[in-house]
Tab-separated table of C-alpha atoms in Angstrom:
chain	number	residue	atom	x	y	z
Z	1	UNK	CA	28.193	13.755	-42.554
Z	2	UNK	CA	24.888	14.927	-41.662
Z	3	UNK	CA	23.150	11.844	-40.273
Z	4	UNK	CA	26.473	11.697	-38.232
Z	5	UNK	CA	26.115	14.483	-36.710
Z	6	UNK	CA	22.559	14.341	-36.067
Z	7	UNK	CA	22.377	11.240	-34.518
Z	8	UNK	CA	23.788	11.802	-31.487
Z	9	UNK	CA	21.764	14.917	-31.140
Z	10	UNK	CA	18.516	12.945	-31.681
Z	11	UNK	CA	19.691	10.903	-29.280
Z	12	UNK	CA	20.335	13.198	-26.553
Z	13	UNK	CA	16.977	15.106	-27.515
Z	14	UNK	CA	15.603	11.986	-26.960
Z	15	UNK	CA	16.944	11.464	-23.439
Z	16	UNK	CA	15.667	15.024	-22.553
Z	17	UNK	CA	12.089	13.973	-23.658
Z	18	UNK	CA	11.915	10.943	-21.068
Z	19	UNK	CA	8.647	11.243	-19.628
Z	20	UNK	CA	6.728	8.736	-16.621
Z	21	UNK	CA	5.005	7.191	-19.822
Z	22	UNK	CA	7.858	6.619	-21.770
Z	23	UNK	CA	10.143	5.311	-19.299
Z	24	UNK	CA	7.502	3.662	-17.247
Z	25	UNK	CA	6.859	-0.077	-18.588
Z	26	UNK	CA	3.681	-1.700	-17.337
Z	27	UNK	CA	5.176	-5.093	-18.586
Z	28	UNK	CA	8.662	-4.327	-16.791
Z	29	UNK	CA	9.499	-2.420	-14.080
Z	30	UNK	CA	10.418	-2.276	-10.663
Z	31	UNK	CA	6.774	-1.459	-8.670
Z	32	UNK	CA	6.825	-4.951	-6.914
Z	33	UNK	CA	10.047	-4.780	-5.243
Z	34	UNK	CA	9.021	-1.404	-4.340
Z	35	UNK	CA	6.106	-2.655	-2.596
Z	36	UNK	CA	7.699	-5.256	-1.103
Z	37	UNK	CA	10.626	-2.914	0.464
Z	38	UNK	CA	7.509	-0.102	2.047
Z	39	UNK	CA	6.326	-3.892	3.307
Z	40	UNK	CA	9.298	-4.245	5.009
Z	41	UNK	CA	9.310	-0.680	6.216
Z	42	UNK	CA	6.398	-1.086	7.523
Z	43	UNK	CA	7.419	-3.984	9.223
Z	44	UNK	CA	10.441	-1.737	10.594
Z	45	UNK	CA	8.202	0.764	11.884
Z	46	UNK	CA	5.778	-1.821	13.790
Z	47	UNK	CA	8.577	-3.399	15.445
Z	48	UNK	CA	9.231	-0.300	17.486
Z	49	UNK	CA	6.042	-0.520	19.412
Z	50	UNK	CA	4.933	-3.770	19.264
Z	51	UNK	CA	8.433	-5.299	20.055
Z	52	UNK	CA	8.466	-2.447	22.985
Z	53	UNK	CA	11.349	-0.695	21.768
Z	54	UNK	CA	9.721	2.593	21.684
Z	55	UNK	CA	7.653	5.055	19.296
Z	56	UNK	CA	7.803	4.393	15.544
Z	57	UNK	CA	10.782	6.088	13.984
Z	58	UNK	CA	9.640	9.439	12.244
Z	59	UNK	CA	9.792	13.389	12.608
Z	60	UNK	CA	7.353	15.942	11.642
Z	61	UNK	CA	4.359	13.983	13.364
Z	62	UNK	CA	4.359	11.231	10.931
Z	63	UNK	CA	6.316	8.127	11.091
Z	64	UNK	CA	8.259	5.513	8.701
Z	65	UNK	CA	4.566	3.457	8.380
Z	66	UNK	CA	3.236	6.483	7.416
Z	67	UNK	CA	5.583	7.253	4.626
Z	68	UNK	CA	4.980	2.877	3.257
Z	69	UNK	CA	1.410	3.417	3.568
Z	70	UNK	CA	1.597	6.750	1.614
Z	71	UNK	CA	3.709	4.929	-0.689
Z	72	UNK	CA	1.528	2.363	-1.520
Z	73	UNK	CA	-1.462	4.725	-1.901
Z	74	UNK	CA	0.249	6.881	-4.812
Z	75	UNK	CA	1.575	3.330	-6.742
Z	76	UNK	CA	-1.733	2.364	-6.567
Z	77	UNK	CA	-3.389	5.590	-7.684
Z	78	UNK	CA	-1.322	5.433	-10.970
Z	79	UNK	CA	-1.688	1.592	-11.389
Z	80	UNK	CA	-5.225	1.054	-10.580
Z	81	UNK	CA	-6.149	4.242	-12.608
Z	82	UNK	CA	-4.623	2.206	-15.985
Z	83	UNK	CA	-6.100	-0.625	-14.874
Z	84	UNK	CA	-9.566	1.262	-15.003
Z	85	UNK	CA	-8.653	2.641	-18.488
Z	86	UNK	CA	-7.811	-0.551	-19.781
Z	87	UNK	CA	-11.136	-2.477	-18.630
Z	88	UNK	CA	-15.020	-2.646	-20.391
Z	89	UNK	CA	-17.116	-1.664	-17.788
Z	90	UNK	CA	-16.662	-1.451	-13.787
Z	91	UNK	CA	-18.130	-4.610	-13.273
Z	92	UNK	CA	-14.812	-6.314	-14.696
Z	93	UNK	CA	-12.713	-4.213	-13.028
Z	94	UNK	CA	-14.176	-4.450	-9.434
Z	95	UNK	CA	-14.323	-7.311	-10.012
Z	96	UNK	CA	-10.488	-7.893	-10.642
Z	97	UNK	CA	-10.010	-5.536	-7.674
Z	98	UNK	CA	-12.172	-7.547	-5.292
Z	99	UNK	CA	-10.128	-10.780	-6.386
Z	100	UNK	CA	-6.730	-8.796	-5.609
Z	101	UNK	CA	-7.466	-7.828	-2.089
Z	102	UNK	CA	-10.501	-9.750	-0.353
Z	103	UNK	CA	-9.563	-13.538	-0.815
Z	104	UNK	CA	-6.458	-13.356	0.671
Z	105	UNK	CA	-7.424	-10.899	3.230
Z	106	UNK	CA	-10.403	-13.147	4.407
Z	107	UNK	CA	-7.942	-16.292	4.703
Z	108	UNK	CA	-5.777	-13.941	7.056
Z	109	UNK	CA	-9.039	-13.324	9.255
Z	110	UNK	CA	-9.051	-16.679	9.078
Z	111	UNK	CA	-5.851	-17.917	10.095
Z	112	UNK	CA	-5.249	-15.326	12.992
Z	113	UNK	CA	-8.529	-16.641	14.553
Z	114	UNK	CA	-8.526	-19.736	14.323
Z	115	UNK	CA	-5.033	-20.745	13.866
Z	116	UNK	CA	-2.322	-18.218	15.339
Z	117	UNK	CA	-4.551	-16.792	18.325
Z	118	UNK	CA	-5.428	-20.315	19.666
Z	119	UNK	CA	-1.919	-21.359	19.198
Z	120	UNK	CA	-0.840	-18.339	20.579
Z	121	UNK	CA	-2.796	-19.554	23.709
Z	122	UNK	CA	-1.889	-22.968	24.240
Z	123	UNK	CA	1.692	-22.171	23.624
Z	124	UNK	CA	2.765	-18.910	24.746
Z	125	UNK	CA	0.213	-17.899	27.097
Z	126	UNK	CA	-1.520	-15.131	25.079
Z	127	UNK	CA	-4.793	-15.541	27.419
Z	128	UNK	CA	-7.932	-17.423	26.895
Z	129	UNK	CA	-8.958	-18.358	23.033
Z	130	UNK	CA	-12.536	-19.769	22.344
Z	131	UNK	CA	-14.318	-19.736	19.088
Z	132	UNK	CA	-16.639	-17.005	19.980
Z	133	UNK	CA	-13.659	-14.719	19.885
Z	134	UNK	CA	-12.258	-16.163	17.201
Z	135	UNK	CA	-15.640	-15.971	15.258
Z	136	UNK	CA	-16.267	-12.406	16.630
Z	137	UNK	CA	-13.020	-11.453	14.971
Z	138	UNK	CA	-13.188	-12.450	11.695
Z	139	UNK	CA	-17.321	-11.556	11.248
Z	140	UNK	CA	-16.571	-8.083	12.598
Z	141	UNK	CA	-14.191	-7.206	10.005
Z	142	UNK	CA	-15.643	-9.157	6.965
Z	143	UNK	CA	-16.714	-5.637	5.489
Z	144	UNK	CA	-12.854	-4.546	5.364
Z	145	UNK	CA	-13.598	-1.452	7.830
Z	146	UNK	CA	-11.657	-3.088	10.461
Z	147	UNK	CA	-13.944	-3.056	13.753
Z	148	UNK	CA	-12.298	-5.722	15.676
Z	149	UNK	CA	-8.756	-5.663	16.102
Z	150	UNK	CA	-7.962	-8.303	18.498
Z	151	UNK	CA	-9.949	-10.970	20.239
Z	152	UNK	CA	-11.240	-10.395	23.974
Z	153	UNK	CA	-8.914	-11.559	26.478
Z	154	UNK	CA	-6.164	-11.873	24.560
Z	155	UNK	CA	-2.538	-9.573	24.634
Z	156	UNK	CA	-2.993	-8.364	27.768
Z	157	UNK	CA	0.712	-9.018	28.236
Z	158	UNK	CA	2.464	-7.333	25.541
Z	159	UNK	CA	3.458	-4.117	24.972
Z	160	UNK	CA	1.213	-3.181	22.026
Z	161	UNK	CA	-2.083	-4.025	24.061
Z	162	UNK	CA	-4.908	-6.533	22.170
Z	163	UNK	CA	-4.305	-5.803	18.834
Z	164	UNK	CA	-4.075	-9.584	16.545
Z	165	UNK	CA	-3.831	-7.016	13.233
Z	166	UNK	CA	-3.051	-3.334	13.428
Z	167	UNK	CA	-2.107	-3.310	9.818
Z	168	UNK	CA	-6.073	-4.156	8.010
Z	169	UNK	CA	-7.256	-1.467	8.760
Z	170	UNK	CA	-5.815	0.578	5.306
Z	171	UNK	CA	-7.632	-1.797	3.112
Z	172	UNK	CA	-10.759	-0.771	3.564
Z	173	UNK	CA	-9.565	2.585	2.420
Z	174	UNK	CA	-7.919	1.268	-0.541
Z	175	UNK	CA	-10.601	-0.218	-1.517
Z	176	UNK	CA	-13.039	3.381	-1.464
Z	177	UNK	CA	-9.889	4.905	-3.548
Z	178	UNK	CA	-10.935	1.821	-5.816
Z	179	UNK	CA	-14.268	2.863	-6.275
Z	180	UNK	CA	-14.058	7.054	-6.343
Z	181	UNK	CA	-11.734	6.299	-9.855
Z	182	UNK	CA	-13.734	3.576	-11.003
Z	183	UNK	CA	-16.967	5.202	-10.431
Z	184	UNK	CA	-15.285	8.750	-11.725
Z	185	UNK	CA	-14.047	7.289	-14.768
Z	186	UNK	CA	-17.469	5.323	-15.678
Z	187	UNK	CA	-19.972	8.234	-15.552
Z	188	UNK	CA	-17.337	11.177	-16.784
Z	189	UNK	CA	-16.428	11.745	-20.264
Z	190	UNK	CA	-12.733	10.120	-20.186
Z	191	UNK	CA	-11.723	13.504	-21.222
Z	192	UNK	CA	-12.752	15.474	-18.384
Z	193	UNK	CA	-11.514	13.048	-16.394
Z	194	UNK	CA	-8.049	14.193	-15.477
Z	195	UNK	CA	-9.197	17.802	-14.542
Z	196	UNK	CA	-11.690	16.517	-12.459
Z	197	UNK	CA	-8.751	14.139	-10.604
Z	198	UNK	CA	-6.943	17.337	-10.568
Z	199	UNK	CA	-10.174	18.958	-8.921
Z	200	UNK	CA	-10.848	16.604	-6.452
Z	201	UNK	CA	-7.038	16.101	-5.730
Z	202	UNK	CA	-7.017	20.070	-4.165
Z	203	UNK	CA	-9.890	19.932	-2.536
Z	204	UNK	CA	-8.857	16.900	-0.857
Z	205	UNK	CA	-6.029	18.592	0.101
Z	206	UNK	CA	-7.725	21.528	0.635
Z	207	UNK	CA	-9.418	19.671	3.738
Z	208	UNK	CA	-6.644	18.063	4.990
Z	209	UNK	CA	-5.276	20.925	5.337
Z	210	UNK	CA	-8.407	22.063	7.719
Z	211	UNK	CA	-8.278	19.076	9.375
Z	212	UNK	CA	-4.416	19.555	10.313
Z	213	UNK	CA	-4.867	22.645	12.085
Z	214	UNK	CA	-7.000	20.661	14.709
Z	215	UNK	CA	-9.942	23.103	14.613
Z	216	UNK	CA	-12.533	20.863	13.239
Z	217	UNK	CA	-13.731	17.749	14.886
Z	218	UNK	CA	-14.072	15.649	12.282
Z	219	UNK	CA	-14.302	11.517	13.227
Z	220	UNK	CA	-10.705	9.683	12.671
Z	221	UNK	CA	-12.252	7.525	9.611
Z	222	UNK	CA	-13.244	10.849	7.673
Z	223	UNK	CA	-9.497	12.402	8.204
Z	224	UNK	CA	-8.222	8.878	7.215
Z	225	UNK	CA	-10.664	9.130	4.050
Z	226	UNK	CA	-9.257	12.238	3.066
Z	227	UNK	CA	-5.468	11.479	3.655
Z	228	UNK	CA	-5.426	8.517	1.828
Z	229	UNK	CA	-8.281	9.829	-1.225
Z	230	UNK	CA	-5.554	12.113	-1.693
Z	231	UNK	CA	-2.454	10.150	-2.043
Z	232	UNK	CA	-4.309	7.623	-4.256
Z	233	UNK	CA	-5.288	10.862	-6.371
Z	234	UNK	CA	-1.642	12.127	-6.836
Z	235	UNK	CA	-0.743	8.605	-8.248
Z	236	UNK	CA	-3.781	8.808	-10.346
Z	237	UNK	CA	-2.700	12.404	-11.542
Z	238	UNK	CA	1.099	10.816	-12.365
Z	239	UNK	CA	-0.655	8.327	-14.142
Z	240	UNK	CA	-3.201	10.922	-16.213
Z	241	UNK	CA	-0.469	13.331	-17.018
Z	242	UNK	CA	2.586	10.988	-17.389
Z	243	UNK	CA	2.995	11.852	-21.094
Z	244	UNK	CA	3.822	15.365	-20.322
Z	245	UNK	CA	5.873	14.659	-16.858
Z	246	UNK	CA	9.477	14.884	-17.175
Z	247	UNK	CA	11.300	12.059	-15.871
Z	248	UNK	CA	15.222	13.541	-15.115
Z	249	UNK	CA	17.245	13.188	-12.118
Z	250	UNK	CA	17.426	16.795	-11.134
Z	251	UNK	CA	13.296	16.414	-10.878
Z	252	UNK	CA	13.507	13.245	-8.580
Z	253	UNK	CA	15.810	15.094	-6.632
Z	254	UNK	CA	13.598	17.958	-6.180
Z	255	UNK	CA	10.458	15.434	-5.151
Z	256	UNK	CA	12.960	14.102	-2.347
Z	257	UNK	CA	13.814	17.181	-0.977
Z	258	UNK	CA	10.321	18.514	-1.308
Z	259	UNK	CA	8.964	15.558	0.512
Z	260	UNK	CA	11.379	15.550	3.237
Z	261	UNK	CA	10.769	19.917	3.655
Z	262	UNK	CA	7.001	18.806	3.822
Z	263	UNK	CA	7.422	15.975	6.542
Z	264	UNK	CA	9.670	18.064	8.333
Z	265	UNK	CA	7.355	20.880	8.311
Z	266	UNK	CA	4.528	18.630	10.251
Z	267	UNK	CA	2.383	18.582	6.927
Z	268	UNK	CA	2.713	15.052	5.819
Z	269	UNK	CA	-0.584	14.701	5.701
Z	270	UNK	CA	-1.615	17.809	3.650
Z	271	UNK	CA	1.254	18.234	0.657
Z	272	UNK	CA	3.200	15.070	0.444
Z	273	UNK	CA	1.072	13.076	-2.025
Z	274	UNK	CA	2.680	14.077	-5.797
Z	275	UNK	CA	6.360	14.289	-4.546
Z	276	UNK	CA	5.869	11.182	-3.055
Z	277	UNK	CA	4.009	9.766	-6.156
Z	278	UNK	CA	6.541	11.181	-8.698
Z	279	UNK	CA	9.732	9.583	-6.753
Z	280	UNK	CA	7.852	6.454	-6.295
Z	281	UNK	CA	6.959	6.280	-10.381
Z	282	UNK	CA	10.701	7.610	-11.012
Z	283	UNK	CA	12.127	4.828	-9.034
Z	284	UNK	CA	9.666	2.124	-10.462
Z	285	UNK	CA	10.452	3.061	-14.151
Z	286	UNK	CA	14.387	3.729	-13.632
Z	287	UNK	CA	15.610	0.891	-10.659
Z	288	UNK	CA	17.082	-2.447	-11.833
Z	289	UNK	CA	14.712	-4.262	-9.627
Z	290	UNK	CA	12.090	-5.774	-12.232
Z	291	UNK	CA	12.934	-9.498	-11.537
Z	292	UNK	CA	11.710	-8.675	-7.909
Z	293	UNK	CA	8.079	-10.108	-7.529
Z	294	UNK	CA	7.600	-10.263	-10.616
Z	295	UNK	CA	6.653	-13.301	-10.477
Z	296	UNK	CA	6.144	-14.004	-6.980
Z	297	UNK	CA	4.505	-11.382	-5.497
Z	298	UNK	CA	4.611	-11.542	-1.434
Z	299	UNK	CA	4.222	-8.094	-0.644
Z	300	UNK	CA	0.640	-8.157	0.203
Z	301	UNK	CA	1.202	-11.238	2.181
Z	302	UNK	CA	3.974	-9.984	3.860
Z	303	UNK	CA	1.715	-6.548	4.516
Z	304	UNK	CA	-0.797	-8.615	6.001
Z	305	UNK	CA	0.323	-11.102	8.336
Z	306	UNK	CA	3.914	-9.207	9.766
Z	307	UNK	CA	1.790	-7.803	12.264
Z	308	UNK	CA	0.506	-11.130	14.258
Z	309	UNK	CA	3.731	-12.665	13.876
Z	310	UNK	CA	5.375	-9.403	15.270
Z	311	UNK	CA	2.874	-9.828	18.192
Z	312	UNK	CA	4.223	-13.699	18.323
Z	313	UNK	CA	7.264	-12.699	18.521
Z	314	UNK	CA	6.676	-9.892	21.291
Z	315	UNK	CA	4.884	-13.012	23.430
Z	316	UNK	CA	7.584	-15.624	22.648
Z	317	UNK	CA	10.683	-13.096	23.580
Z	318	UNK	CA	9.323	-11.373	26.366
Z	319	UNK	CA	12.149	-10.691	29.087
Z	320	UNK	CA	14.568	-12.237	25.959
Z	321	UNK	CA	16.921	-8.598	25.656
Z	322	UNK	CA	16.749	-8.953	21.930
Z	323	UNK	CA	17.740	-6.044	20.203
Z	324	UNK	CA	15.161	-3.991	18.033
Z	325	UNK	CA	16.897	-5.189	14.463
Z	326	UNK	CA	17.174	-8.712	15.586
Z	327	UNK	CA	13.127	-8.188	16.439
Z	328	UNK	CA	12.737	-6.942	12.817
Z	329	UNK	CA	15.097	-9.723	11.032
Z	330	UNK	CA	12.973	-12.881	13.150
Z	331	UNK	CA	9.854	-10.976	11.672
Z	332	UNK	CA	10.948	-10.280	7.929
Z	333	UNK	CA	12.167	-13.950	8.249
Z	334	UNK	CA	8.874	-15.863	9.665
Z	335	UNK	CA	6.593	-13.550	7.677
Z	336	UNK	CA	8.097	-14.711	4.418
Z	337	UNK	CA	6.547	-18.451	4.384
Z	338	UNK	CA	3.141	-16.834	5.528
Z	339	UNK	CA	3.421	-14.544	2.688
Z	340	UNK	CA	4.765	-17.369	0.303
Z	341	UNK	CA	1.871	-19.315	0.760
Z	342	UNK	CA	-0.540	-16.861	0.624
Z	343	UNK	CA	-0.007	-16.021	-3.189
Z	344	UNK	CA	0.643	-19.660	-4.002
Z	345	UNK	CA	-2.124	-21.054	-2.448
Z	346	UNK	CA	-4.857	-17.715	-2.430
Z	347	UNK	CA	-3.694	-14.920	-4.837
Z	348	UNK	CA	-2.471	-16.450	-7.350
Z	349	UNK	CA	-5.382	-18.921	-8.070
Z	350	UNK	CA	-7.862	-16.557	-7.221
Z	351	UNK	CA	-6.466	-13.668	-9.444
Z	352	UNK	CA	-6.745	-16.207	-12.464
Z	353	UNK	CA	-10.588	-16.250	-11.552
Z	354	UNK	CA	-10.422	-12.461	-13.360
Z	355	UNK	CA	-11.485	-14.447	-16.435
Z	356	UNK	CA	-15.104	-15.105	-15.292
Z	357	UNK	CA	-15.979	-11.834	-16.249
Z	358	UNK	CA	-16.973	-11.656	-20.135
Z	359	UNK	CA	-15.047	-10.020	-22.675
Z	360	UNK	CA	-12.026	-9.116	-19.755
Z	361	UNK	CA	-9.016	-7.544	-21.297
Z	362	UNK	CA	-5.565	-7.558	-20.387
Z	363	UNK	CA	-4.799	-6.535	-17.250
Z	364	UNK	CA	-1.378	-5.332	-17.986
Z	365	UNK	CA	-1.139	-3.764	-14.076
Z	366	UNK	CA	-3.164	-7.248	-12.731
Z	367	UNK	CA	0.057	-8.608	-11.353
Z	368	UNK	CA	1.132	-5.529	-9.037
Z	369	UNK	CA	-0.212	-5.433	-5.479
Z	370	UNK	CA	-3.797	-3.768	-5.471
């Protein structure tokens, strides 16, 4: 009678215990068609300007990109953070973070200047191409700290002015969110670790919040630094902590109202990062979505080239009357082959380079976008 009765009771207590790390499996969950939906929000967003339907949609002074791109900074933060923990040194795990992002980002340079943009000329009349511009655009941004972000001469007719890739330019900070936990984590005692995140995470904050009130002048890269430091950090923090976070609906509730008090408030920017990162891990660990990418992953494809084809698209329908949503529909739906291809032909092969490194482990987060 006894085990009867305490049964169901163990079972409910066991249900109250849920926390990120129990719920949350890095073999199984729903992170990829996550990132592939703030892809397509993204996508959303651009469409607005570039398709010359307006401002992107948002209140508060931030916008729908700026929600995907904050959403992909606090997945990342708790993903890249295991990924860290899980590998012998920092050479192997740069190194598996170099192989995630820069092969298939260089082929984009590629394509856009040598492929789309002269295209783009001969076609659609998107102004003089030569191979100096083309070259000019993929050398200047070889680094990842996007300096050129069109080729001269050409998109002089659209309504988003010049710009071949608007959407590179977040990389580059991905990429130094890469290094401040892979650096952190290699020269700190792993545990001191999480209150030094936790450190760094407020006084990130702590000068965002400076830099909101407009006082300062402080260069656009260094607020962009900040911002994005930060959201990486929250995810980080999920990550560190995710034993002891509580993973209920009531919580996940809160986060979304929290987050939408703090975008509505103007302070995006400053207090958004762990509300965002807790719905985002919430919603990875508890949606029926795992089949989604995850084993075709085209979000970072579909991240990467929706912008030029957007721009195609403004060229090709000038005058047209299309409406914004059939705009965003012709994009999700010529992006998708660009995207296909790039992790058949680029990610995919390159990723299984990973095993150059000696004594690599499992990468049990390798398959998720960055």
């Amino acid at each position: 009678m006894t085990r009867q009765v305490s049964a169901p009771q163990d079972a409910a207590q066991g249900r109250r215990r849920a926390t990120i790390g129990s719920a949350f499996d890095p073999r199984s969950n729903s992170v990829n068609a996550l990132r592939l939906g703030l892809a397509v929000a993204v996508i959303v967003s651009h469409s607005f300007p570039l398709g010359g339907y307006g401002e992107d949609p948002g209140f508060g002074g931030s916008d729908l990109g700026d929600w995907a791109v904050g959403g992909f900074f606090v997945t990342s933060g708790y993903l890249i953070t295991a990924s860290r923990l899980r590998s012998h040194s920092l050479r192997d795990y740069l190194w598996r973070r170099f192989l995630r992002i820069y092969p298939a980002f260089l082929v984009s340079l590629l394509v856009v200047g040598f492929v789309i943009a002269p295209l783009a000329s001969l076609l659609l009349g998107a102004g003089p191409w030569t191979a100096a511009g083309g070259a000019r655009f993929v050398l200047g941004n070889l680094a990842l700290y996007i300096r050129e972000f069109g080729i001269d001469g050409m998109l002089g007719t659209v309504p988003y002015l010049g710009a071949w890739n608007g959407s590179l330019w977040t990389l580059f900070y991905e990429f130094v969110s890469y290094l401040v936990i892979g650096v952190l984590i290699s020269v700190v005692p792993r545990r001191r670790v999480a209150p030094l995140v936790v450190v760094g995470f407020a006084g990130l904050t702590l000068v965002a919040g400076v830099l909101a009130t407009d006082r300062v002048p402080f260069p656009a890269a260094l607020n962009q630094t900040v911002t994005l430091v930060a959201f990486f950090l929250a995810g980080a923090i999920v990550h560190l902590f995710r034993d002891r976070i509580p993973l209920t609906l009531p919580l996940a509730l809160l986060a979304l109202v929290l987050f939408a008090l703090v975008v509505g408030s103007g302070l995006y920017r400053v207090l958004a990062g762990l509300p965002l990162a807790y719905l985002m891990l919430a919603l990875g660990a508890r949606l029926p979505l795992r089949r989604l990418g995850a084993t075709h992953d085209v979000s970072y494809g579909m991240y990467i080239y929706a912008f030029p084809v957007q721009q195609l698209l403004a060229l090709a329908l000038a005058g047209a009357g299309v409406p914004v949503w059939g705009y965003v529909l012709l994009a999700i739906v010529l992006t998708l082959p660009l995207a296909w291809a790039s992790w058949l032909l680029i990610e995919r092969p390159a990723m299984r380079l990973k095993r150059l490194t000696a004594r690599a482990p499992v990468d049990v987060e390798g398959h998720v976008l960055r």
